[in-house]
């Protein structure tokens, strides 16, 4: 039997070696990403209750956002931060780190007038009043917060803006839901929870663990119409978003999923079927998750959706949806077949079995090696404390996953190619993706539960093109959130990205379309589909540059 | 063993762990402990227990059965190649054990080897039918799940009529398969049969899902 066990072990080793022998070529000795946290100036650890965690409330925090708060063209980093059960409304407070260039950041929280110290969960970013400066919506246990950016200084206007959602919310997404040119807001709410009376402990796979969310009451999500004057109106019921059971929302993305020129909404629910709200026009939405094939995974059951990534996995210009889930389950790729029909193609793309031991959160499709194909990043970490997970071999701290797109499959790549960061386990939650040093590749800021913020600098080398939009026709959606950007190379190959910062767990990424380019790309042209469905073609664009496309009048 | 057979996995595990105190080196206890842990979906712990058996010199009958369970446990801990090696090694000892072919078929589906998956599911069906004919074992449930997975292969091949027929066969025998009803719903949608899709979805929603891995 010993001999047989050796054979099995050898098979495992052979896999790891062959992964390293793939087509990918490490760009430098450091791999595709290098952890530059120590030199970044972001010396900050998040707070979310205590370690070890004792309640559900303590394990869901950890989103973050990139935001160009001073409109200087580079992305700064906002950390909402959590609090403790003892003082849920008086935590150590949020942080804003200004990008000083060269992957160096400095804490400007006070100078920027930010003082959010409630139990923050995540953040969404958009210029909701069209003044040219990005604003912040902070989700929280308890009252959320809208911080309006008055030219680099923030002012909280939550109550006056009509956005006093006091439920436990985790994710939020801005989008022009009613097609009037400004950005409305979808807030995904989680469960009704009282830390003073937490649910009774329960059993999970034999372990005695804190209770929830099953057995708790879901809280209805809320949808707010932007009135265009800095205030919002709750339209949850009026627009049809209330026609669903209150569920455990943890993720949300506003996007036009069927290309009809109207923005739809995908909501990821924890332990329950996901929602897809189809925009019928005239401010009416219909939930069609099950008939669209998006509500459940291929096993036919609701999953514990945490993070959401949007990508054109089939190269046909349709946004497919990747969701991250709980351990002993798979992360799920629903490929968009058009006409609001999706198919679970997780296995077909090689993303199934590999994810089973992981409990996954933040995620994004990113072309990490600048070869033109979008790869996939997933950050992981358990919900239960080490005292429970480690004896059972579940791993509290978990490795990140980096999948390289090879043909029509995603293949997990090793640290030899990806970098040493892939060999260091953390209990990760949120991550925001942005080209922080403006060198053409996408860097990552990662948030760990009760741990330090990490900055991963992309070391990729290759050709690239980054596209930013300026919607001068709709100044209330200046950055064109909800737009679709397609880059067409000289060989006619089309690569599509969407301008939608939300999705990655409780986090907000840069509103920028980032493309890697194969060496043979030739001349480049762009096609933009703005949020209302109108199209604009742009002739020749230069590679290796950040291109700003202004909407044609 | 009787408790395990009755599905009392928690009870078995408690008993086995109590027995282990007095007989810490007993590899048969380790195997049964692994079996209970596997059934409880505590795969990482089951893996450790099975590796004790595989690394030792078990003296119980048919010690290679531990390879079979090891194959399932590795599959559920995300190690596709280890799982394949374990099933393959097991089949050298027990070439008529259809469920190991079923496991290999699942692994083939994961790596999009549809020919391999079809071949392995067909072998699994053949062995299940043989066992049923000989009256040696009740392999009806195995037969149903293999038919359903073969239906999945046909779905992937976009042979939707064949997929529908295989799933329908499977569901006649195992009408409580939540997963198979959902796949049949997807197949009917591909066939443009709205009524069939709706009926399959209704049956899917009327059946209880198996233990869904979620926050509890």
XYZ file of C-alpha atoms in Angstrom:
769
model
C 0.000 0.000 0.000
C 2.925 2.249 0.670
C 3.958 1.859 -2.945
C 0.501 2.866 -4.128
C 0.414 5.886 -1.905
C 3.768 6.904 -3.377
C 2.318 6.615 -6.864
C -0.551 8.868 -5.891
C 1.811 11.366 -4.330
C 4.031 11.365 -7.417
C 1.020 12.137 -9.578
C 0.396 15.222 -7.481
C 3.989 16.399 -7.793
C 3.888 15.912 -11.552
C 0.965 18.310 -11.802
C 2.755 21.071 -9.976
C 5.763 20.691 -12.274
C 3.740 20.657 -15.433
C 1.958 23.813 -14.348
C 5.331 25.467 -14.228
C 6.199 24.174 -17.651
C 3.234 25.844 -19.309
C 3.370 28.558 -21.914
C 3.485 31.372 -19.413
C 6.861 32.989 -19.068
C 7.676 34.738 -15.865
C 8.348 38.384 -16.644
C 10.922 38.768 -13.920
C 12.338 36.821 -11.045
C 9.637 38.274 -8.824
C 6.795 36.709 -10.814
C 3.708 38.462 -12.082
C 3.059 40.352 -8.852
C 5.330 41.562 -6.092
C 4.133 42.350 -2.591
C 5.289 45.936 -2.039
C 3.209 46.580 1.066
C 6.229 47.321 3.224
C 7.387 50.191 1.052
C 3.925 51.441 0.068
C 3.289 53.602 3.095
C -0.003 51.823 3.733
C 0.863 50.528 7.165
C -2.612 49.798 8.346
C -4.450 46.775 9.714
C -8.199 46.425 9.495
C -10.441 45.846 12.461
C -13.440 43.560 12.378
C -14.282 42.449 15.871
C -11.688 40.329 17.544
C -9.519 37.377 16.655
C -10.702 34.674 17.018
C -14.052 35.772 15.607
C -17.030 35.056 17.821
C -19.995 36.143 15.694
C -21.099 36.336 12.098
C -20.837 40.121 12.206
C -17.096 39.933 12.718
C -16.305 37.964 9.568
C -17.904 39.906 6.730
C -16.029 43.195 6.851
C -12.997 44.008 4.756
C -13.984 45.671 1.511
C -11.984 48.575 0.139
C -11.967 50.944 -2.782
C -9.705 52.755 -5.159
C -10.846 56.315 -5.741
C -9.172 59.240 -7.465
C -10.381 61.532 -4.709
C -8.227 64.495 -5.719
C -8.861 64.085 -9.463
C -5.161 64.098 -10.200
C -5.376 61.102 -12.498
C -4.047 58.423 -10.206
C -6.024 56.141 -7.939
C -5.952 56.538 -4.191
C -7.014 53.881 -1.680
C -9.939 54.037 0.724
C -10.377 51.526 3.551
C -13.801 51.768 5.246
C -12.663 49.576 8.138
C -14.832 47.839 10.685
C -15.246 48.118 14.418
C -15.742 45.824 17.382
C -18.806 44.249 18.924
C -18.150 46.233 22.071
C -18.132 49.543 20.183
C -19.804 49.020 16.818
C -20.266 52.768 16.337
C -16.852 53.842 17.509
C -14.231 51.824 15.723
C -10.717 52.902 14.826
C -12.113 54.585 11.738
C -11.668 54.600 7.982
C -8.483 55.549 6.143
C -7.766 57.317 2.895
C -4.327 56.879 1.391
C -3.254 59.344 -1.288
C -1.279 57.951 -4.188
C 2.002 59.876 -4.219
C 3.309 58.036 -7.261
C 5.825 55.220 -7.499
C 3.570 52.976 -5.438
C 3.949 55.210 -2.408
C 0.927 56.324 -0.410
C 0.319 58.655 2.485
C -2.531 58.823 4.957
C -4.675 61.864 4.197
C -7.815 60.792 6.052
C -8.010 63.861 8.258
C -6.973 66.318 5.584
C -9.699 64.951 3.349
C -12.285 65.420 6.073
C -13.170 61.738 6.370
C -14.145 60.445 9.791
C -16.213 57.318 9.363
C -15.846 55.098 12.437
C -18.923 52.889 12.309
C -18.721 49.143 11.535
C -17.847 49.527 7.870
C -18.099 46.667 5.426
C -17.340 47.949 1.938
C -17.524 50.871 -0.435
C -18.815 51.974 -3.801
C -17.382 54.897 -5.735
C -18.974 57.278 -8.241
C -19.276 60.979 -8.929
C -22.944 61.136 -8.053
C -23.348 64.907 -8.356
C -21.226 65.409 -11.458
C -18.851 67.917 -9.857
C -15.823 66.132 -11.260
C -14.845 64.465 -8.000
C -15.623 60.903 -7.044
C -17.858 60.359 -4.046
C -17.941 57.459 -1.596
C -20.796 55.282 -0.448
C -19.779 53.219 2.561
C -21.748 50.106 3.453
C -21.910 49.203 7.111
C -23.495 47.271 9.895
C -25.898 50.001 10.889
C -26.248 53.221 8.997
C -24.415 53.467 5.691
C -22.708 56.703 4.746
C -22.559 58.915 1.673
C -19.457 61.063 1.603
C -19.723 63.772 -1.030
C -16.424 64.928 -2.444
C -16.270 68.734 -2.541
C -13.040 69.002 -4.490
C -10.783 66.788 -2.447
C -12.577 67.349 0.863
C -15.402 65.061 1.898
C -18.639 65.898 3.640
C -21.087 63.309 4.943
C -24.548 63.948 3.578
C -26.190 60.606 4.237
C -29.343 61.854 5.935
C -29.813 64.885 3.735
C -29.293 62.750 0.663
C -32.031 60.369 1.731
C -29.683 57.408 1.946
C -30.082 56.393 5.542
C -30.047 52.646 5.014
C -29.564 51.402 8.550
C -29.607 47.690 7.766
C -26.490 45.546 7.628
C -25.291 46.122 4.093
C -22.140 44.771 2.520
C -22.091 45.642 -1.169
C -23.361 48.502 -3.285
C -23.221 49.342 -6.960
C -23.886 52.538 -8.887
C -25.506 52.514 -12.307
C -27.944 54.469 -14.421
C -30.954 52.266 -13.798
C -33.570 54.592 -15.235
C -31.551 55.820 -18.194
C -31.772 59.476 -17.227
C -28.038 60.052 -17.269
C -27.269 59.995 -13.560
C -26.152 57.223 -11.266
C -28.657 55.392 -9.137
C -27.645 53.101 -6.305
C -28.355 49.473 -5.444
C -27.509 48.471 -1.865
C -27.332 44.731 -1.130
C -28.455 44.114 2.427
C -27.561 41.038 4.425
C -29.330 39.857 7.588
C -31.123 41.295 10.582
C -28.618 40.902 13.372
C -28.303 41.978 16.962
C -24.798 41.515 18.374
C -26.264 41.602 21.858
C -28.447 38.644 21.008
C -26.547 36.645 18.443
C -28.065 33.468 17.062
C -27.358 30.294 18.963
C -24.277 28.353 18.043
C -24.774 25.673 15.467
C -22.914 22.782 13.895
C -21.090 22.922 10.600
C -19.557 19.632 9.472
C -19.223 18.576 13.055
C -17.776 21.833 14.309
C -19.578 23.932 16.906
C -19.641 27.355 15.285
C -21.352 30.720 15.591
C -24.797 30.825 14.013
C -26.024 32.500 10.848
C -26.920 33.422 8.250
C -29.262 30.424 7.972
C -31.945 30.834 10.561
C -31.676 34.599 10.484
C -34.031 36.972 8.761
C -32.886 38.429 5.478
C -33.136 42.155 4.945
C -34.597 43.528 1.712
C -32.112 45.253 -0.557
C -32.715 48.900 -1.281
C -32.591 50.814 -4.512
C -32.242 54.574 -4.657
C -32.965 56.848 -7.579
C -30.554 59.723 -8.013
C -32.659 62.868 -8.233
C -29.784 64.752 -9.783
C -29.539 67.313 -6.993
C -27.435 65.355 -4.535
C -30.427 63.591 -3.055
C -31.876 60.144 -3.611
C -35.319 58.562 -3.441
C -36.064 54.985 -2.342
C -37.601 53.275 -5.373
C -37.208 49.681 -4.232
C -40.903 48.894 -4.402
C -41.866 51.306 -7.154
C -39.402 49.830 -9.638
C -40.082 46.165 -8.850
C -37.063 45.352 -6.711
C -39.298 44.563 -3.760
C -41.017 41.667 -5.521
C -38.535 39.133 -4.189
C -38.022 37.451 -0.834
C -35.713 39.325 1.478
C -32.397 37.541 0.982
C -28.830 37.523 2.222
C -27.229 39.919 -0.264
C -23.435 40.104 -0.305
C -22.631 41.214 -3.836
C -24.134 43.361 -6.556
C -23.256 44.528 -10.041
C -25.280 46.931 -12.182
C -24.668 46.239 -15.872
C -26.454 45.811 -19.175
C -26.311 42.026 -19.389
C -28.350 41.617 -22.571
C -27.067 44.577 -24.559
C -30.460 46.246 -24.908
C -29.224 49.631 -23.766
C -30.749 49.310 -20.311
C -28.824 48.577 -17.142
C -29.785 45.359 -15.320
C -28.780 44.203 -11.828
C -27.150 40.973 -10.681
C -27.272 40.295 -6.942
C -25.214 37.607 -5.237
C -26.945 36.117 -2.199
C -25.328 34.085 0.556
C -26.737 30.533 0.802
C -29.718 31.413 -1.360
C -30.494 31.767 -5.067
C -29.000 34.822 -6.725
C -31.125 37.486 -8.398
C -31.012 38.878 -11.886
C -33.218 41.932 -12.271
C -33.999 42.500 -15.924
C -34.551 46.127 -16.817
C -37.839 46.217 -18.725
C -37.636 49.953 -19.274
C -39.898 52.668 -17.918
C -38.442 52.083 -14.447
C -39.656 48.492 -14.154
C -37.468 45.536 -13.221
C -38.320 41.864 -13.177
C -36.391 39.198 -11.288
C -35.528 36.401 -13.734
C -32.568 34.697 -12.056
C -33.939 31.169 -12.262
C -35.240 31.349 -15.824
C -32.001 33.024 -16.912
C -29.977 30.160 -15.426
C -28.176 32.433 -12.981
C -29.926 31.794 -9.685
C -28.169 28.562 -8.813
C -25.101 26.530 -9.704
C -25.164 23.408 -11.801
C -26.068 21.294 -8.812
C -29.327 23.194 -8.810
C -28.864 24.701 -5.377
C -28.251 28.228 -4.165
C -24.657 28.985 -3.342
C -22.990 31.240 -0.827
C -22.125 33.968 -3.282
C -19.582 36.449 -1.992
C -17.648 38.093 -4.821
C -18.571 38.758 -8.437
C -16.326 39.161 -11.465
C -17.479 40.178 -14.925
C -15.562 39.124 -18.011
C -15.891 38.388 -21.692
C -14.768 34.788 -21.295
C -15.930 33.656 -24.713
C -14.645 36.649 -26.622
C -18.082 37.440 -28.029
C -18.658 40.727 -26.242
C -21.172 39.341 -23.746
C -20.582 39.797 -20.000
C -20.259 36.463 -18.223
C -20.443 36.216 -14.450
C -18.030 34.459 -12.108
C -19.068 34.126 -8.475
C -17.048 33.064 -5.451
C -18.535 30.692 -2.897
C -18.085 28.670 0.284
C -15.726 25.744 0.880
C -16.781 22.239 -0.223
C -18.492 23.965 -3.115
C -17.129 25.331 -6.362
C -16.773 28.889 -7.511
C -19.105 29.247 -10.455
C -18.756 30.610 -13.958
C -22.032 31.404 -15.670
C -21.350 32.065 -19.328
C -23.626 34.548 -21.054
C -25.327 32.921 -24.047
C -27.114 36.141 -24.996
C -30.789 37.008 -24.652
C -30.570 36.867 -20.853
C -29.650 33.194 -20.884
C -26.682 31.915 -18.912
C -25.163 28.459 -18.597
C -22.991 27.169 -15.782
C -19.721 26.403 -17.584
C -17.509 26.108 -14.517
C -16.123 22.689 -15.414
C -15.740 23.481 -19.083
C -13.384 26.332 -18.222
C -11.477 24.331 -15.614
C -12.638 26.298 -12.584
C -14.595 23.694 -10.653
C -12.802 21.121 -8.610
C -9.762 23.291 -7.967
C -11.819 25.706 -5.878
C -13.476 23.166 -3.580
C -11.165 23.557 -0.561
C -11.282 27.347 -0.719
C -13.698 29.820 0.801
C -13.513 32.626 -1.702
C -14.262 36.345 -1.606
C -12.765 39.072 -3.781
C -12.232 38.314 -7.431
C -11.686 39.898 -10.818
C -10.875 39.066 -14.387
C -7.553 40.771 -15.112
C -5.054 40.275 -17.914
C -2.194 39.705 -15.499
C 0.412 38.817 -18.132
C -0.668 41.317 -20.797
C -1.130 38.602 -23.405
C -4.539 39.892 -24.421
C -6.609 37.267 -22.593
C -8.190 37.994 -19.253
C -6.948 35.812 -16.425
C -8.671 35.376 -13.086
C -7.693 36.311 -9.531
C -9.449 34.968 -6.422
C -8.704 35.781 -2.777
C -9.645 33.350 -0.023
C -9.972 32.909 3.726
C -12.211 31.078 6.140
C -15.038 32.476 8.220
C -14.461 30.317 11.266
C -11.552 30.863 13.639
C -8.325 28.917 13.502
C -9.257 26.972 16.604
C -12.046 25.399 14.581
C -10.586 25.248 11.100
C -7.047 24.066 11.695
C -7.784 20.788 13.517
C -10.117 19.920 10.663
C -7.637 20.740 7.936
C -9.801 23.490 6.457
C -7.225 26.275 6.700
C -8.248 29.578 8.193
C -5.622 31.425 6.193
C -5.810 30.367 2.565
C -3.681 30.897 -0.502
C -4.834 33.257 -3.224
C -5.669 31.663 -6.557
C -4.349 32.957 -9.868
C -5.639 31.353 -13.030
C -4.056 32.028 -16.383
C -6.226 31.811 -19.449
C -4.842 29.117 -21.752
C -7.017 28.483 -24.783
C -10.532 27.853 -23.571
C -9.446 26.905 -20.047
C -8.274 28.660 -16.928
C -5.198 27.033 -15.408
C -4.006 27.669 -11.888
C -0.466 28.952 -11.957
C 2.219 28.492 -9.384
C 4.270 31.021 -7.473
C 7.182 30.375 -9.841
C 5.233 32.229 -12.491
C 2.829 34.267 -10.412
C 5.127 35.367 -7.619
C 5.824 34.493 -3.990
C 2.595 36.157 -2.812
C 0.778 33.057 -4.093
C 2.546 30.963 -1.455
C 1.504 33.104 1.503
C -1.850 32.284 3.061
C -4.084 35.000 4.479
C -7.647 35.351 5.629
C -8.554 37.684 2.800
C -11.796 39.486 2.101
C -11.815 42.523 -0.191
C -9.591 43.493 -3.074
C -9.583 46.427 -5.467
C -7.930 46.349 -8.863
C -6.269 49.338 -10.506
C -3.155 50.379 -12.389
C -1.891 52.280 -9.375
C 1.464 53.201 -10.882
C 0.138 53.961 -14.362
C 2.498 51.580 -16.084
C -0.170 49.720 -18.016
C -0.774 46.689 -15.845
C -3.252 46.140 -13.063
C -2.070 46.214 -9.460
C -4.059 44.920 -6.509
C -4.839 46.190 -3.021
C -6.010 43.400 -0.726
C -7.714 43.513 2.630
C -7.324 40.765 5.193
C -9.669 40.181 8.100
C -8.036 41.824 11.117
C -4.793 42.008 9.221
C -2.616 44.412 7.275
C -3.617 45.857 3.925
C -1.401 44.449 1.185
C -0.315 46.094 -2.033
C 0.581 43.792 -4.912
C 2.419 45.514 -7.732
C 2.101 43.957 -11.147
C 5.450 43.126 -12.670
C 3.996 42.188 -16.034
C 5.805 43.392 -19.115
C 4.204 43.789 -22.448
C 2.081 46.056 -24.552
C -1.116 47.494 -23.238
C -3.874 50.010 -23.683
C -6.014 51.561 -20.961
C -9.238 53.366 -21.701
C -11.000 55.960 -19.599
C -14.307 57.428 -20.625
C -15.623 60.941 -20.284
C -19.330 61.193 -20.811
C -19.713 64.869 -21.495
C -23.288 64.317 -22.585
C -24.151 62.881 -19.150
C -22.017 64.804 -16.663
C -23.812 63.031 -13.840
C -22.187 59.837 -15.061
C -18.921 61.435 -16.063
C -16.887 58.223 -16.116
C -19.407 56.294 -18.167
C -20.121 53.676 -15.517
C -21.987 50.838 -17.176
C -20.294 51.312 -20.544
C -18.824 48.566 -22.667
C -15.427 49.122 -24.255
C -14.178 46.920 -27.095
C -10.655 47.096 -28.422
C -10.215 45.792 -31.958
C -6.703 44.917 -33.043
C -5.217 44.791 -36.518
C -6.176 41.142 -36.923
C -9.779 41.947 -36.096
C -9.636 40.330 -32.652
C -12.117 42.027 -30.332
C -11.491 42.290 -26.607
C -14.217 43.660 -24.385
C -14.197 45.158 -20.901
C -16.906 46.881 -18.894
C -16.673 50.069 -16.872
C -18.186 48.880 -13.612
C -16.098 49.219 -10.476
C -18.218 47.016 -8.192
C -18.342 43.232 -7.831
C -15.106 42.215 -6.165
C -16.253 41.478 -2.623
C -17.507 44.706 -0.987
C -14.913 46.574 -3.002
C -14.651 49.099 -5.776
C -12.033 48.949 -8.513
C -10.900 51.511 -11.057
C -13.460 52.636 -13.663
C -11.038 51.914 -16.454
C -10.856 49.337 -19.276
C -7.442 47.753 -19.144
C -6.184 45.676 -22.077
C -3.022 43.664 -22.549
C -1.918 43.315 -26.121
C -0.146 40.465 -27.871
C 2.930 41.606 -29.781
C 1.118 40.991 -33.050
C -1.769 43.333 -32.307
C -1.100 45.824 -35.099
C -3.235 48.941 -35.298
C -5.882 49.438 -32.665
C -9.405 50.782 -32.817
C -12.020 51.220 -30.131
C -15.736 50.820 -29.912
C -17.668 52.178 -26.963
C -21.239 51.323 -26.074
C -22.372 53.937 -23.596
C -24.778 53.010 -20.777
C -27.818 54.026 -22.813
C -26.785 51.708 -25.650
C -25.515 54.339 -28.054
C -22.355 53.366 -29.901
C -19.245 55.288 -30.716
C -16.313 54.161 -32.810
C -12.859 55.573 -32.367
C -10.282 55.224 -35.131
C -6.674 54.527 -34.432
C -5.559 54.520 -30.821
C -2.011 54.340 -29.599
C -0.809 51.343 -27.608
C 1.079 51.645 -24.319
C -0.951 54.640 -23.280
C -3.919 55.632 -21.197
C -6.520 56.780 -23.702
C -9.352 59.133 -22.791
C -12.432 58.815 -24.932
C -14.898 61.644 -24.784
C -18.431 60.922 -25.811
C -19.341 62.304 -29.217
C -21.948 65.025 -29.014
C -19.939 -0.719 10.583
C -23.632 -1.305 11.222
C -24.038 2.326 12.246
C -22.268 3.433 9.077
C -24.535 1.211 7.027
C -27.549 2.879 8.631
C -26.161 6.292 7.803
C -25.455 7.160 11.427
C -22.156 8.773 10.556
C -21.935 10.992 13.623
C -22.633 8.032 15.887
C -20.096 5.880 14.056
C -17.459 8.535 14.267
C -17.949 8.980 18.003
C -17.748 5.238 18.531
C -14.707 4.800 16.321
C -12.865 7.613 18.036
C -13.636 6.064 21.398
C -12.289 2.745 20.123
C -9.210 4.472 18.792
C -8.187 5.485 22.294
C -7.532 1.856 23.170
C -6.344 0.779 19.726
C -4.509 3.797 18.265
C -2.643 1.711 15.702
C -5.637 -0.174 14.380
C -5.791 0.695 10.691
C -9.224 -0.798 10.220
C -10.567 1.681 12.733
C -8.744 4.403 10.820
C -10.410 3.272 7.596
C -13.885 3.307 9.110
C -13.161 6.651 10.724
C -12.210 7.963 7.288
C -15.369 6.533 5.832
C -17.529 8.274 8.437
C -15.655 11.538 7.931
C -16.062 11.297 4.163
C -19.791 10.767 4.528
C -19.892 13.799 6.822
C -18.069 15.786 4.092
C -15.125 16.356 6.443
C -12.748 15.546 3.648
C -9.513 16.984 5.015
C -9.822 14.883 8.157
C -10.787 11.828 6.122
C -7.701 12.352 3.991
C -5.444 12.291 7.049
C -7.068 9.100 8.319
C -6.772 7.410 4.929
C -3.148 8.379 4.586
C -2.482 6.622 7.873
C -3.952 3.475 6.365
C -2.130 3.866 3.061
C 1.179 4.541 4.765
C 0.795 1.542 7.048
C 0.534 -2.185 6.558
C -3.130 -2.935 6.910
C -3.992 -6.509 7.696
C -7.720 -6.388 7.123
C -9.414 -7.887 4.087
C -9.220 -5.932 0.825
C -7.054 -3.114 2.157
C -7.069 -1.479 -1.267
C -10.608 -0.219 -0.639
C -8.850 2.644 1.130
C -7.607 3.744 -2.302
C -11.181 3.998 -3.516
C -12.150 6.260 -0.639
C -8.924 8.172 -1.041
C -9.930 8.906 -4.625
C -13.195 10.492 -3.491
C -11.576 12.426 -0.678
C -8.863 13.840 -2.931
C -11.484 14.841 -5.462
C -13.308 16.778 -2.798
C -10.165 18.485 -1.611
C -9.454 19.705 -5.116
C -6.648 17.292 -6.051
C -7.821 15.994 -9.428
C -4.633 14.218 -10.380
C -4.191 12.540 -7.025
C -7.786 11.412 -7.176
C -7.286 9.969 -10.645
C -4.183 8.113 -9.521
C -6.019 6.663 -6.515
C -8.994 5.444 -8.562
C -6.707 3.988 -11.209
C -4.642 2.171 -8.604
C -7.790 0.856 -6.959
C -9.114 -0.502 -10.250
C -6.009 -2.653 -10.588
C -7.315 -4.576 -7.588
C -11.029 -4.293 -8.265
C -11.557 -3.892 -12.003
C -15.313 -4.454 -11.764
C -16.015 -1.729 -9.218
C -18.126 0.586 -11.317
C -18.129 3.478 -8.887
C -14.409 4.020 -9.411
C -15.083 4.387 -13.132
C -17.787 6.850 -12.168
C -15.204 8.841 -10.229
C -12.857 8.808 -13.201
C -15.719 9.989 -15.392
C -16.295 12.969 -13.108
C -12.612 13.823 -13.286
C -12.761 13.564 -17.080
C -15.662 16.004 -17.107
C -13.584 18.429 -15.067
C -10.807 18.386 -17.616
C -13.276 18.435 -20.497
C -12.335 15.003 -21.777
C -15.809 14.102 -22.953
C -14.711 10.896 -24.665
C -13.042 9.743 -21.476
C -16.072 10.699 -19.399
C -18.460 8.880 -21.704
C -16.295 5.776 -21.716
C -15.975 5.730 -17.936
C -19.671 6.348 -17.287
C -20.563 3.578 -19.729
C -18.212 1.219 -17.904
C -19.778 2.247 -14.617
C -23.260 1.582 -15.992
C -22.161 -1.786 -17.361
C -20.767 -2.872 -14.008
C -23.827 -1.601 -12.165
C -26.096 -3.565 -14.507
C -23.938 -6.639 -14.130
C -24.126 -6.388 -10.356
C -27.885 -5.926 -10.502
C -28.277 -8.947 -12.808
C -26.162 -11.166 -10.611
C -28.085 -10.084 -7.558
C -24.781 -9.510 -5.744
C -25.529 -5.948 -4.840
C -28.215 -3.358 -5.200
C -26.563 -0.937 -7.562
C -29.742 0.731 -8.809
C -28.786 4.077 -7.290
C -25.352 3.873 -8.895
C -26.957 3.082 -12.223
C -29.221 6.134 -11.944
C -26.452 8.541 -11.086
C -24.272 7.213 -13.924
C -27.117 7.652 -16.396
C -27.562 11.234 -15.191
C -23.859 11.976 -15.623
C -23.873 10.411 -19.056
C -26.751 12.794 -19.717
C -24.427 15.617 -18.680
C -21.855 14.420 -21.202
C -24.529 14.507 -23.909
C -25.537 17.993 -22.764
C -21.930 19.078 -23.130
C -21.839 17.508 -26.582
C -25.030 19.446 -27.374
C -26.834 16.175 -28.042
C -29.870 17.352 -26.181
C -32.324 14.601 -27.146
C -29.921 11.939 -25.908
C -29.342 13.989 -22.753
C -33.079 14.252 -22.147
C -33.579 10.512 -22.559
C -30.703 9.589 -20.260
C -31.823 12.015 -17.572
C -35.407 10.836 -17.856
C -34.235 7.228 -17.417
C -32.225 8.252 -14.402
C -35.047 10.217 -12.821
C -37.517 7.369 -13.217
C -35.346 5.396 -10.840
C -34.141 8.263 -8.663
C -36.850 10.932 -8.724
C -35.385 12.759 -5.746
C -32.268 13.873 -7.592
C -32.384 17.626 -7.245
C -29.373 18.029 -9.517
C -30.712 15.797 -12.304
C -34.038 17.645 -12.420
C -32.167 20.918 -12.781
C -30.043 19.554 -15.606
C -33.160 18.180 -17.292
C -34.670 21.668 -17.008
C -31.602 23.067 -18.791
C -31.834 20.358 -21.459
C -35.503 21.122 -22.162
C -34.623 24.806 -22.489
C -32.029 23.923 -25.108
C -34.620 21.821 -26.910
C -37.002 24.776 -26.924
C -39.522 22.795 -24.910
C -40.841 25.423 -22.529
C -43.422 23.141 -20.970
C -40.896 20.382 -20.335
C -38.489 22.940 -18.882
C -41.150 24.313 -16.565
C -42.172 20.858 -15.399
C -38.598 19.815 -14.739
C -37.973 23.047 -12.855
C -41.091 22.464 -10.761
C -39.855 18.972 -9.883
C -36.413 20.389 -9.110
C -37.890 22.930 -6.765
C -40.073 20.307 -5.114
C -37.072 18.163 -4.221
C -34.822 18.957 -1.359
C -31.271 19.881 -2.302
C -28.531 17.779 -0.814
C -26.467 19.414 1.889
C -25.505 22.650 0.249
C -22.136 23.919 1.377
C -22.908 27.309 2.805
C -22.506 29.297 5.892
C -24.688 27.280 8.297
